[in-house]
CSV table of C-alpha atoms and ligand atoms in Angstrom, one decimal:
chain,number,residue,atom,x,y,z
W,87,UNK,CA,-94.6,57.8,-19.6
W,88,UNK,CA,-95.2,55.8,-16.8
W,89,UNK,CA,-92.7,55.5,-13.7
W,90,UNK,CA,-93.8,52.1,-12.7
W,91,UNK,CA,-92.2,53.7,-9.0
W,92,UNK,CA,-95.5,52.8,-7.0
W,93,UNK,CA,-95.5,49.4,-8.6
W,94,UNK,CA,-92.1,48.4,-8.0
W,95,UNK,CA,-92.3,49.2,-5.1
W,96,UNK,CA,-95.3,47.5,-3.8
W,97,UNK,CA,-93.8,44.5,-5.6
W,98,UNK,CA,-90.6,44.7,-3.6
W,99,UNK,CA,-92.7,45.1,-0.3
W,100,UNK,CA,-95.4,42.2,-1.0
W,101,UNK,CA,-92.3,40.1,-1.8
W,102,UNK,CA,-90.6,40.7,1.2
W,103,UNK,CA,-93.5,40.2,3.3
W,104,UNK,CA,-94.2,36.8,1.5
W,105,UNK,CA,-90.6,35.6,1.8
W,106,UNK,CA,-90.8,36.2,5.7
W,107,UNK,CA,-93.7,33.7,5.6
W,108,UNK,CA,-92.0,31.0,3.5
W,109,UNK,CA,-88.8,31.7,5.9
W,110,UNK,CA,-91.2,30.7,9.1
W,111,UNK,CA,-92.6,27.8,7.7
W,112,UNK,CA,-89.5,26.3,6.4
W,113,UNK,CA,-88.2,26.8,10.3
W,114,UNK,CA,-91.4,25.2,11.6
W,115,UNK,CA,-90.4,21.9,10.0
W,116,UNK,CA,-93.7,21.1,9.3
W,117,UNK,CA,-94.3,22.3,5.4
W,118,UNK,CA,-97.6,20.4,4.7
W,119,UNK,CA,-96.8,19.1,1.7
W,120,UNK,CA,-98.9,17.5,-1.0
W,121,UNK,CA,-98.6,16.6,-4.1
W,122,UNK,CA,-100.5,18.3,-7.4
W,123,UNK,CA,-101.8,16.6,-10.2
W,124,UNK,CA,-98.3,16.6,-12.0
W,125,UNK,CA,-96.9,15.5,-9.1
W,126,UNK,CA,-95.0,18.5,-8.1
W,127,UNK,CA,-95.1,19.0,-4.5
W,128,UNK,CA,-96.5,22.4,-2.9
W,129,UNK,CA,-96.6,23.5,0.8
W,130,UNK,CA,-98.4,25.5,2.9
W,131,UNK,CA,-95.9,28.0,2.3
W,132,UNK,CA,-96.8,28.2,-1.4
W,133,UNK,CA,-100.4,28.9,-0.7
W,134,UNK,CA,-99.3,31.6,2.1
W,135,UNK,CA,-96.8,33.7,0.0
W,136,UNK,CA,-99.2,33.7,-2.6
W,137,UNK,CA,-102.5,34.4,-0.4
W,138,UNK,CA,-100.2,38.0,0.9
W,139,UNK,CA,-98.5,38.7,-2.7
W,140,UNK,CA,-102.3,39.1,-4.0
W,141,UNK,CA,-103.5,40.5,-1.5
W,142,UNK,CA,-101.1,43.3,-1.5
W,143,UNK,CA,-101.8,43.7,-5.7
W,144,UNK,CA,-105.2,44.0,-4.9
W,145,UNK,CA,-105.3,46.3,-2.7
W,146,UNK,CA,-102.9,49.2,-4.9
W,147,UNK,CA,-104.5,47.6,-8.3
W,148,UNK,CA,-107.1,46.1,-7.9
W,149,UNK,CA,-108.4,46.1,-11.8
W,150,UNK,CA,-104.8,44.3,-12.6
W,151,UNK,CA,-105.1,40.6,-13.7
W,152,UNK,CA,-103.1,38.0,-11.6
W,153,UNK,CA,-101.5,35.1,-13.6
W,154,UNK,CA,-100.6,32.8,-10.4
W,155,UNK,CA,-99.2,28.9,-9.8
W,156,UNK,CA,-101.5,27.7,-7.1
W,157,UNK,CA,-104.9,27.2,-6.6
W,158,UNK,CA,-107.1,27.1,-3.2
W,159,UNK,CA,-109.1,23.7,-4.1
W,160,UNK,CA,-107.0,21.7,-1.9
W,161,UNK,CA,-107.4,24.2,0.9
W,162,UNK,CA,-111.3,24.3,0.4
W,163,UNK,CA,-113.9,21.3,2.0
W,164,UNK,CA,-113.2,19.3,5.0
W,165,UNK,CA,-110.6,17.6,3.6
W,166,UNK,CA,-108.3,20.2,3.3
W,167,UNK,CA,-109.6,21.9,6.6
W,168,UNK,CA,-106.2,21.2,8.3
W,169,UNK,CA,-104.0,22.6,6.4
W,170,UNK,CA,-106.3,25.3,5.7
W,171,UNK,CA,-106.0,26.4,9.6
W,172,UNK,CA,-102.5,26.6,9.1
W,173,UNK,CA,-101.9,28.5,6.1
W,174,UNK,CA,-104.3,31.0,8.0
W,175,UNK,CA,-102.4,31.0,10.9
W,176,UNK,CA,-99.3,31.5,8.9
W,177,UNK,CA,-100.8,34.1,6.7
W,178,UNK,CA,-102.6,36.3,9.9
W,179,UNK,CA,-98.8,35.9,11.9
W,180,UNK,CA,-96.6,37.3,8.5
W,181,UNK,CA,-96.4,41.3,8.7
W,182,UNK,CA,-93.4,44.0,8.0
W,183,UNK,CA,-92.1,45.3,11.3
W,184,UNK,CA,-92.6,48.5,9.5
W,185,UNK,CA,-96.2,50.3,10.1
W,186,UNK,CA,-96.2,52.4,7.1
W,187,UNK,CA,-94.9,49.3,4.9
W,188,UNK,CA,-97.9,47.5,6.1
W,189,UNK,CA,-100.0,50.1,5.3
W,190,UNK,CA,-98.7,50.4,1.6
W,191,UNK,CA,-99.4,46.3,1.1
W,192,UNK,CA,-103.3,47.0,3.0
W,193,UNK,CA,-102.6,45.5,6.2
W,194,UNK,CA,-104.0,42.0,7.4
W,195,UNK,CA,-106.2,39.7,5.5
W,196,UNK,CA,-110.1,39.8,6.9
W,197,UNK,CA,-110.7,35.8,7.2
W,198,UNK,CA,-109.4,32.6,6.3
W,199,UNK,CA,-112.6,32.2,3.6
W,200,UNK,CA,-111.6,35.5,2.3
W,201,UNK,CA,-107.8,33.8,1.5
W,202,UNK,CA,-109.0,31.0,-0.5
W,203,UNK,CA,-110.8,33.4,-2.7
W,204,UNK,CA,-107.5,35.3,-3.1
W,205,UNK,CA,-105.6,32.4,-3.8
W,206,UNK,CA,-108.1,31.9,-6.2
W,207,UNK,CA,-108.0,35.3,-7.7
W,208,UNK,CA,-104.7,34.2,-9.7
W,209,UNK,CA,-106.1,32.2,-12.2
W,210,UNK,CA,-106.3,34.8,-15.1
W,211,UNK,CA,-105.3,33.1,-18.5
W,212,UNK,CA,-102.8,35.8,-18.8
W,213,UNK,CA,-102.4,36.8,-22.9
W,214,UNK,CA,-101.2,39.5,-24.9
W,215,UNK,CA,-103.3,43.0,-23.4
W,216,UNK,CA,-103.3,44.9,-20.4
W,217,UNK,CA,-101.5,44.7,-17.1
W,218,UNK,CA,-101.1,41.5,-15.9
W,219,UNK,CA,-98.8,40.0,-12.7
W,220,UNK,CA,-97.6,37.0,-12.7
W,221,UNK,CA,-96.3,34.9,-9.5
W,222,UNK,CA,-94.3,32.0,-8.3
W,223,UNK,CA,-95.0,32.1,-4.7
W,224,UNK,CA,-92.1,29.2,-4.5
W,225,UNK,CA,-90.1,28.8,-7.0
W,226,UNK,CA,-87.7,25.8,-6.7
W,227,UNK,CA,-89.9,24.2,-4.1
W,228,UNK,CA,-88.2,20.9,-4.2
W,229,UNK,CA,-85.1,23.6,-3.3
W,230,UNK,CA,-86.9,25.0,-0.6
W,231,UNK,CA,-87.6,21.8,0.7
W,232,UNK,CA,-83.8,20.3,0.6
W,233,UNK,CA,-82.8,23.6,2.4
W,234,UNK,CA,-81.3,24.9,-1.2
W,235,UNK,CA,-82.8,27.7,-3.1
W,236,UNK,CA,-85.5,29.2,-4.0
W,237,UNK,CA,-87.0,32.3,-5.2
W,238,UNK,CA,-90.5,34.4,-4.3
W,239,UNK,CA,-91.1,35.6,-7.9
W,240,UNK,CA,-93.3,38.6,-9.2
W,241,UNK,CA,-94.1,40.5,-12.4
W,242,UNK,CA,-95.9,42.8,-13.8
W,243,UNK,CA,-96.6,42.5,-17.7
W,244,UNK,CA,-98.3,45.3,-19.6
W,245,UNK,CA,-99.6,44.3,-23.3
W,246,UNK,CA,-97.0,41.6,-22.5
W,247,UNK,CA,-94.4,43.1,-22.2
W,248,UNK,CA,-92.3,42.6,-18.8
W,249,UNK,CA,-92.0,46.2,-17.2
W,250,UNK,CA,-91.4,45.3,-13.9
W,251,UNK,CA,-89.8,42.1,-11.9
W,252,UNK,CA,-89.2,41.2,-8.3
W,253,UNK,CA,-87.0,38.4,-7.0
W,254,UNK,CA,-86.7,37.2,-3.0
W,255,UNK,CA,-83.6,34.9,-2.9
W,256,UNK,CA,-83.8,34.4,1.4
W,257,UNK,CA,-81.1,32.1,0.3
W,258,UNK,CA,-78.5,33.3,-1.2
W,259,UNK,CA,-75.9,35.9,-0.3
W,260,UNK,CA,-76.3,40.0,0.4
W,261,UNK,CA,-73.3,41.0,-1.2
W,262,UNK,CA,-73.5,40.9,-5.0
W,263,UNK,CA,-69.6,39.7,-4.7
W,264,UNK,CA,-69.2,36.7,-3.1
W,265,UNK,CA,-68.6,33.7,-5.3
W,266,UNK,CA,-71.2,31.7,-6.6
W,267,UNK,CA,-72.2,28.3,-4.8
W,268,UNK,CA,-74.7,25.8,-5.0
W,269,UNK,CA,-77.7,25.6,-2.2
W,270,UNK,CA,-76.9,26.6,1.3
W,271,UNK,CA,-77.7,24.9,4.4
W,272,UNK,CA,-80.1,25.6,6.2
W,273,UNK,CA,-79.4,27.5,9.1
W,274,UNK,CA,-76.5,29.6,7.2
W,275,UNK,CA,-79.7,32.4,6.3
W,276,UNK,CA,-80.4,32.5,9.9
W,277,UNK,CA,-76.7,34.6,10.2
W,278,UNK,CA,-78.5,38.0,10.5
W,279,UNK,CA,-77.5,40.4,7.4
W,280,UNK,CA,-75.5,38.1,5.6
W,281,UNK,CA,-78.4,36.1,3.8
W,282,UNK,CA,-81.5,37.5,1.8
W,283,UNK,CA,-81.4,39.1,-0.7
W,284,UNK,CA,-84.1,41.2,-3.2
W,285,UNK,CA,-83.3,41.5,-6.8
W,286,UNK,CA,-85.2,43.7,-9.0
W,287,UNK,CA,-85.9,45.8,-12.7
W,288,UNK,CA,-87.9,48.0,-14.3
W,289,UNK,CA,-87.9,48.4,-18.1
W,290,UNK,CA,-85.1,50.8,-19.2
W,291,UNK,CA,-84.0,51.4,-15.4
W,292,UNK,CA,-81.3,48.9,-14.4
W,293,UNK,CA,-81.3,46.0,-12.5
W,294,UNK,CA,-81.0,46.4,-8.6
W,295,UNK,CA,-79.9,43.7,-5.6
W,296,UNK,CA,-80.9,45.1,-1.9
W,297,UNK,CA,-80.1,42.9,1.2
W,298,UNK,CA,-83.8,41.1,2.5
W,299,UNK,CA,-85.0,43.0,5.6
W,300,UNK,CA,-87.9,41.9,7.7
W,301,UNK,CA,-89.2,45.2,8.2
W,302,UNK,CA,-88.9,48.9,5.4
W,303,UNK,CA,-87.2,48.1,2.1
W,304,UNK,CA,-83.2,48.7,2.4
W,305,UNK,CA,-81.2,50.8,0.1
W,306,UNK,CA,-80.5,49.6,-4.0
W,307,UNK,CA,-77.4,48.8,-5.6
W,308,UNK,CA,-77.3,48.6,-9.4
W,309,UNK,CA,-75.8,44.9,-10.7
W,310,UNK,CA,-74.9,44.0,-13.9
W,311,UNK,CA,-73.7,40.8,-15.8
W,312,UNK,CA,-69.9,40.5,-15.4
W,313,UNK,CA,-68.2,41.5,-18.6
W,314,UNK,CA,-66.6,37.9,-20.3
W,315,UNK,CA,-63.7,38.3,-22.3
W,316,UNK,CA,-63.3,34.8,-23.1
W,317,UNK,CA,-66.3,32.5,-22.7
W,318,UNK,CA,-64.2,30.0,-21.8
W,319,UNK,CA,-63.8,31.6,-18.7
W,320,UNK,CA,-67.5,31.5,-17.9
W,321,UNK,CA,-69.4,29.7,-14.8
W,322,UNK,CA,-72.9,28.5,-16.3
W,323,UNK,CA,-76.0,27.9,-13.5
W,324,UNK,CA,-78.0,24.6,-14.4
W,325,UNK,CA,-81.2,23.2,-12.3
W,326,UNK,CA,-80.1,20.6,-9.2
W,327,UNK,CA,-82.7,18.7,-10.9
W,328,UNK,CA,-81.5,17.0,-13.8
W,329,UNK,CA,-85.3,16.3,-14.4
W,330,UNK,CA,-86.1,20.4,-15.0
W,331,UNK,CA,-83.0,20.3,-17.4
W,332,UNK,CA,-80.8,17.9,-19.3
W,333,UNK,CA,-77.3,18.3,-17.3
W,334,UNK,CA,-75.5,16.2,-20.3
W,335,UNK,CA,-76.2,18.5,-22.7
W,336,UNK,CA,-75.0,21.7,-21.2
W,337,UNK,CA,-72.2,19.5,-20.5
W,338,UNK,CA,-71.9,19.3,-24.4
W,339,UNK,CA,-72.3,22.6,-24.6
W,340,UNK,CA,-69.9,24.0,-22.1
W,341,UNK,CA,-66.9,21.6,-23.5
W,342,UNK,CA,-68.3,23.3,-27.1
W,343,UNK,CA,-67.4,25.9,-25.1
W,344,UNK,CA,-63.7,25.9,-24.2
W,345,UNK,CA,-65.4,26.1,-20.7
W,346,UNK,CA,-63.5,23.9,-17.7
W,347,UNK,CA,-65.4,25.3,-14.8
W,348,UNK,CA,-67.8,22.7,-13.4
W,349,UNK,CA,-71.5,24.3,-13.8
W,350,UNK,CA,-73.2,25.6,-10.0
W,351,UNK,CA,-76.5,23.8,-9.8
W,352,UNK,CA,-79.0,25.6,-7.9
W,353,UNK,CA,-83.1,25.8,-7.9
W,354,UNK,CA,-85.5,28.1,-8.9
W,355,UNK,CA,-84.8,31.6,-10.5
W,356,UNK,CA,-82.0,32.6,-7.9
W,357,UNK,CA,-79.9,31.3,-11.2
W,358,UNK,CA,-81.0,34.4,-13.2
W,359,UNK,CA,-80.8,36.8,-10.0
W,360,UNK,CA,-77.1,35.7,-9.8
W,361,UNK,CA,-75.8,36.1,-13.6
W,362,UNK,CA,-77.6,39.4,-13.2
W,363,UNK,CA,-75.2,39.8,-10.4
W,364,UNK,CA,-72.1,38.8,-12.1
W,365,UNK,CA,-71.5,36.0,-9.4
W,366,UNK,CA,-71.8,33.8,-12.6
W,367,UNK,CA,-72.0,33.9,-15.9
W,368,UNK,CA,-74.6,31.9,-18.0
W,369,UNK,CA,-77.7,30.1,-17.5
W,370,UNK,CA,-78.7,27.2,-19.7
W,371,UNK,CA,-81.7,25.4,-19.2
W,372,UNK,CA,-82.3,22.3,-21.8
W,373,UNK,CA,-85.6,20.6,-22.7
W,374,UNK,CA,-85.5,17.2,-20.9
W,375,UNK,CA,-89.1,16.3,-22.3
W,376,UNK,CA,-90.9,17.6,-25.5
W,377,UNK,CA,-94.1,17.5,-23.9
W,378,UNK,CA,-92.8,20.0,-21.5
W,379,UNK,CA,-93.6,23.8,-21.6
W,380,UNK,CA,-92.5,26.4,-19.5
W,381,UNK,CA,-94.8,29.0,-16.9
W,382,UNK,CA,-94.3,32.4,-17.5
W,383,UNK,CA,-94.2,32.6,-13.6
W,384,UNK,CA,-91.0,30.8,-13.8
W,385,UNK,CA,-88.9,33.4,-15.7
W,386,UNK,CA,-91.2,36.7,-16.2
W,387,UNK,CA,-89.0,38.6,-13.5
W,388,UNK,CA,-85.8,36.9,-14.1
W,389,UNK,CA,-86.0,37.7,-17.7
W,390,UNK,CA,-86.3,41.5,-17.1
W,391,UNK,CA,-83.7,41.4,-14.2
W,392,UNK,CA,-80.9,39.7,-16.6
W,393,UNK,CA,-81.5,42.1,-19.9
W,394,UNK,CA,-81.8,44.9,-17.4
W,395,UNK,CA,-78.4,43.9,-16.1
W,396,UNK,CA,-77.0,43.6,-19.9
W,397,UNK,CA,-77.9,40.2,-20.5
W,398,UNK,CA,-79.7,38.3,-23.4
W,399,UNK,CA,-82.6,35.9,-22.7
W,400,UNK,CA,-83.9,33.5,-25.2
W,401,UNK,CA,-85.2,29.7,-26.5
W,402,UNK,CA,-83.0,27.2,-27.6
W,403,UNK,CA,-83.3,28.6,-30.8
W,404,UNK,CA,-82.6,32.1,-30.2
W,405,UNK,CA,-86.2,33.7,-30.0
W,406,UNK,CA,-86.6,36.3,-27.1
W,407,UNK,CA,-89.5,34.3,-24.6
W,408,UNK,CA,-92.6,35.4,-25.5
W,409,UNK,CA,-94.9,36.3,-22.4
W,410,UNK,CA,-98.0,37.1,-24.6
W,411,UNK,CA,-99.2,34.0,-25.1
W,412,UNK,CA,-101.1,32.3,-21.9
W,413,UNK,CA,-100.0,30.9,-19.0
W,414,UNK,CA,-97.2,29.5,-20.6
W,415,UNK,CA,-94.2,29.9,-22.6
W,416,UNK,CA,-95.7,27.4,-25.5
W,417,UNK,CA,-93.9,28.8,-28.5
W,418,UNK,CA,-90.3,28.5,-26.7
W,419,UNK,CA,-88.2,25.6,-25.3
W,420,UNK,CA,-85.8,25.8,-22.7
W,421,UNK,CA,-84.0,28.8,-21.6
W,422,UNK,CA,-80.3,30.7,-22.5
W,423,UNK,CA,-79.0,33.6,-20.6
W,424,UNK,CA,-75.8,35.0,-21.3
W,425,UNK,CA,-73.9,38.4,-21.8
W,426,UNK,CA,-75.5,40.5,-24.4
W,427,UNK,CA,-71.9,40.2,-26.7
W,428,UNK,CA,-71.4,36.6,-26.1
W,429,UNK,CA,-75.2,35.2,-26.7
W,430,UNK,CA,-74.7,34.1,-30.0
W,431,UNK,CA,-72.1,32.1,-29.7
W,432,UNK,CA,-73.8,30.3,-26.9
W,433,UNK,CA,-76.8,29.5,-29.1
W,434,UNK,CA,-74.3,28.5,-31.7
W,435,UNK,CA,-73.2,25.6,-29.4
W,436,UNK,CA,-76.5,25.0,-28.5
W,437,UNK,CA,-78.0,24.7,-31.5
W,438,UNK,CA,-75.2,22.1,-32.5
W,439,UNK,CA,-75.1,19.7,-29.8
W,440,UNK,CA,-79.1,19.9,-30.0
W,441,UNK,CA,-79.0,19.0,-33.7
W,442,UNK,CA,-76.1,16.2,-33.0
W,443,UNK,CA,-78.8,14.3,-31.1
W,444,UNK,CA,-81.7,14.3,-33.4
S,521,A2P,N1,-89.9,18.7,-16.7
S,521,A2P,C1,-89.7,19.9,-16.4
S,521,A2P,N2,-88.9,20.7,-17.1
S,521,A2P,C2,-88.6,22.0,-16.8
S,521,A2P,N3,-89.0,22.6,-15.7
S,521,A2P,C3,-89.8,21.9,-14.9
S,521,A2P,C4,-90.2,20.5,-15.2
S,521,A2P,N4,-91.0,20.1,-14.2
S,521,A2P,C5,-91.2,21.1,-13.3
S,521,A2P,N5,-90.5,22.2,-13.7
S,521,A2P,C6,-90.4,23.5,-13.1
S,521,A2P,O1,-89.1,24.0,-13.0
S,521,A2P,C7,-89.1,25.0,-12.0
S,521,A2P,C8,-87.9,24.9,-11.1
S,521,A2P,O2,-86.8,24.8,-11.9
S,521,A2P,P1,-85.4,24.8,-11.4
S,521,A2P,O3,-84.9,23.4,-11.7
S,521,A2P,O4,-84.7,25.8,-12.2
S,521,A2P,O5,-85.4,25.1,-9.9
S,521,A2P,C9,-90.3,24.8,-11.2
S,521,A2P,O6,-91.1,25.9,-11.3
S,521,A2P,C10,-90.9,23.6,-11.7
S,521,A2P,O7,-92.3,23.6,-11.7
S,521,A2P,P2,-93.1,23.4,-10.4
S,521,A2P,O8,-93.2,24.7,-9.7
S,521,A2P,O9,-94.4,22.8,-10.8
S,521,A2P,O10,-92.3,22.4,-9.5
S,522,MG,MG1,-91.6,27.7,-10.3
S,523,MG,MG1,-93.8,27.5,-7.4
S,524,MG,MG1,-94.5,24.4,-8.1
C-alpha cells in the first residue's frame, strides 16, 4: 500500500511556501487585481502561489496531472507585461528559510517565461484515472482581499479518489481551541505564532492542524470534529458572501434545527479546516443559482480533512461529492458537513426547507 508520506509532505511544504507569498503581497497593498471572465477577481498573489505549488509537484512528480484555477493568458503579451514583472518578482523573492525544505520543493524557478508555462501546466481536465492534484492557489479571494479568510488549497486525487489534502489558513488561529470567529483583521496574523495555521489528511490517517511556519514544517496535532450531543447546540460556518450561498436558507435550516447560535461567516475553505477542528460544528453551503456548479479545487482537501476528522461530506441531497468527473463537481449542488452521527438529520432539514421553496 502506498504511504502517501513523500506526498504529504511535499504538499504541506509547497503550501507553506505559497502562503508566505500570498502573506507578502497582501502586506504590499498592491494586489494587482483584475477581473476574469465571470467576473471574479484574481491577484497577483493567485498566479504566484500557484506558479510555486506547481512547481514544487513537478519537480517530485512530474508525470502527475495538475487540475488548477488560474491561467497565465493575462500574464502573457504586452499587456499583461506589468503585472507579469511582479508576479516574477514575487515568485523569485518567496523561499522557506529552511535549505533542505527548499531543496525537497526544487528550489527557485529558472525565468519568468518558464512561470507562465507552469501556471499553465494546471489545466488538466481532471476525470476519473490516475493521480491528479488539484489547487486553489486563493481560495476566498474576495476574503483575502477584505483582510478575512482564505485558504491555499491542495490535493492529490488518485482514480479520484481524495488521498491526500493540504489546507494554509495564514488567517486563522494556531490553537485548535480557541473559539470560532468570523475574518480577522488584518494585522492580527502579523502577532508572531499566534496566526497560521496548516491543516491536513491522508486517506485512513487522521486529520492533522500544525501552526504555519515560514521556514521547516512544525510538529502535528491530530483534530477531530467536536462530538454534538444535541444539534441544537451546534455553531454552523456559512460563506460572508451571501452570493456563494443562500444565508436565508441555512437560516431555515438552523431554526429546523433547534439551533439559536448565530452562524460564523467566513471565506474560502478555512470553514471546513475549522469543523475539522471542532472550533465549530457544521458547514452548509446552499445553491444560490442553478446554473452554478462547484470546482473540485474548492473542496477536494477540505473534504478529506473533515471525514478524516469524523465528519460527513455531501450534496444537498445526501450524495458523497464526486471528484471523478472534470473540473467540477457537476453531478452535486451545494455542500453539508456535519458530524458523522448527526448528518442525516441535517440533510433531513435541508432537504425540507429546499422542497418548501419549490
Ligand atoms: N455563485 C457561486 N456559488 C457558489 N460559489 C461560488 C459562486 N461564485 C463563486 N464561487 C466560489 O466560491 C468560493 C469561495 O467560497 P466562500 O464563499 O466559501 O469563500 C470561491 O472559490 C468562488 O469562486 P472564485 O474562486 O471563482 O471566486
Ligand atoms: Mg476557490
Ligand atoms: Mg481561488
Ligand atoms: Mg477565484
Amino acid at each position: 500500500m502506498t504511504s502517501y508520506d513523500h506526498e504529504l509532505n511535499v504538499a504541506l511544504l509547497a503550501v507553506q511556501r505559497a502562503t508566505l507569498l500570498t502573506k507578502s503581497v497582501f502586506h504590499s497593498h498592491a494586489k494587482g487585481t483584475l477581473n476574469k471572465s465571470d467576473a471574479s477577481p484574481v491577484t497577483i498573489g493567485d498566479f504566484g502561489a500557484q506558479a510555486l505549488i506547481i512547481s514544487a509537484l513537478q519537480h517530485n512528480f512530474p508525470d502527475d496531472e495538475i487540475v488548477a484555477e488560474e491561467e497565465a493568458k493575462d500574464l502573457r503579451g504586452d499587456e499583461g507585461k506589468t503585472t507579469r514583472e511582479t508576479v516574477w518578482d514575487l515568485v523569485k523573492g518567496t523561499k522557506l528559510e529552511d535549505g533542505k525544505a527548499e531543496e525537497v520543493l526544487g528550489g527557485a524557478l529558472k525565468s519568468d517565461e518558464s512561470m507562465l508555462d507552469i501556471i499553465d501546466k494546471g489545466a488538466s481536465q481532471g476525470g476519473s484515472k490516475g493521480r491528479i492534484w488539484a489547487i486553489d492557489p486563493i481560495d476566498g479571494t474576495k476574503g483575502f482581499l477584505r483582510g478575512g479568510q482564505y485558504a491555499v488549497c491542495l490535493a492529490l486525487m488518485v482514480d479520484g479518489d481524495v488521498k491526500v489534502g493540504v489546507l494554509g489558513c495564514p488567517n486563522l488561529p494556531v490553537s485548535d481551541s480557541e473559539p470560532l470567529e468570523e475574518g480577522i483583521g488584518a494585522d492580527a496574523s502579523d502577532e508572531e505564532g499566534k496566526f497560521g495555521v496548516l491543516f491536513s489528511a491522508v486517506q485512513g490517517k487522521g486529520a492533522h492542524s500544525r501552526a504555519f511556519s515560514k521556514a521547516g514544517l512544525q510538529e502535528a496535532h491530530s483534530i477531530q470534529m467536536s462530538p454534538l450531543k444535541n444539534i441544537s447546540d451546534a455553531t454552523f460556518c456559512e460563506s460572508v458572501e451571501a452570493g456563494h450561498s443562500s444565508q436565508g436558507d441555512a437560516a431555515a435550516i438552523a431554526s429546523k434545527l433547534g439551533i439559536t447560535k448565530p452562524s460564523v461567516r467566513m471565506d474560502s475553505q478555512a470553514k471546513y479546516g475549522s469543523i475539522a477542528r471542532g472550533a465549530g460544528d457544521l458547514y452548509l453551503r446552499l445553491p444560490v443559482r442553478k446554473d452554478y456548479v462547484e470546482k473540485i479545487w474548492d473542496h477536494a482537501a477540505g473534504d478529506l480533512i473533515v471525514r478524516e476528522a469524523g465528519g460527513m461530506v455531501t450534496d444537498v441531497e445526501g450524495n458523497r461529492l464526486n471528484f471523478r468527473l472534470g473540473r467540477t463537481l457537476k453531478e452535486n449542488k451545494g455542500v453539508i458537513a456535519a458530524p458523522k452521527d448527526v448528518h442525516s438529520k441535517v440533510i433531513e432539514a435541508v432537504k425540507e426547507v429546499l422542497a418548501g421553496k419549490q
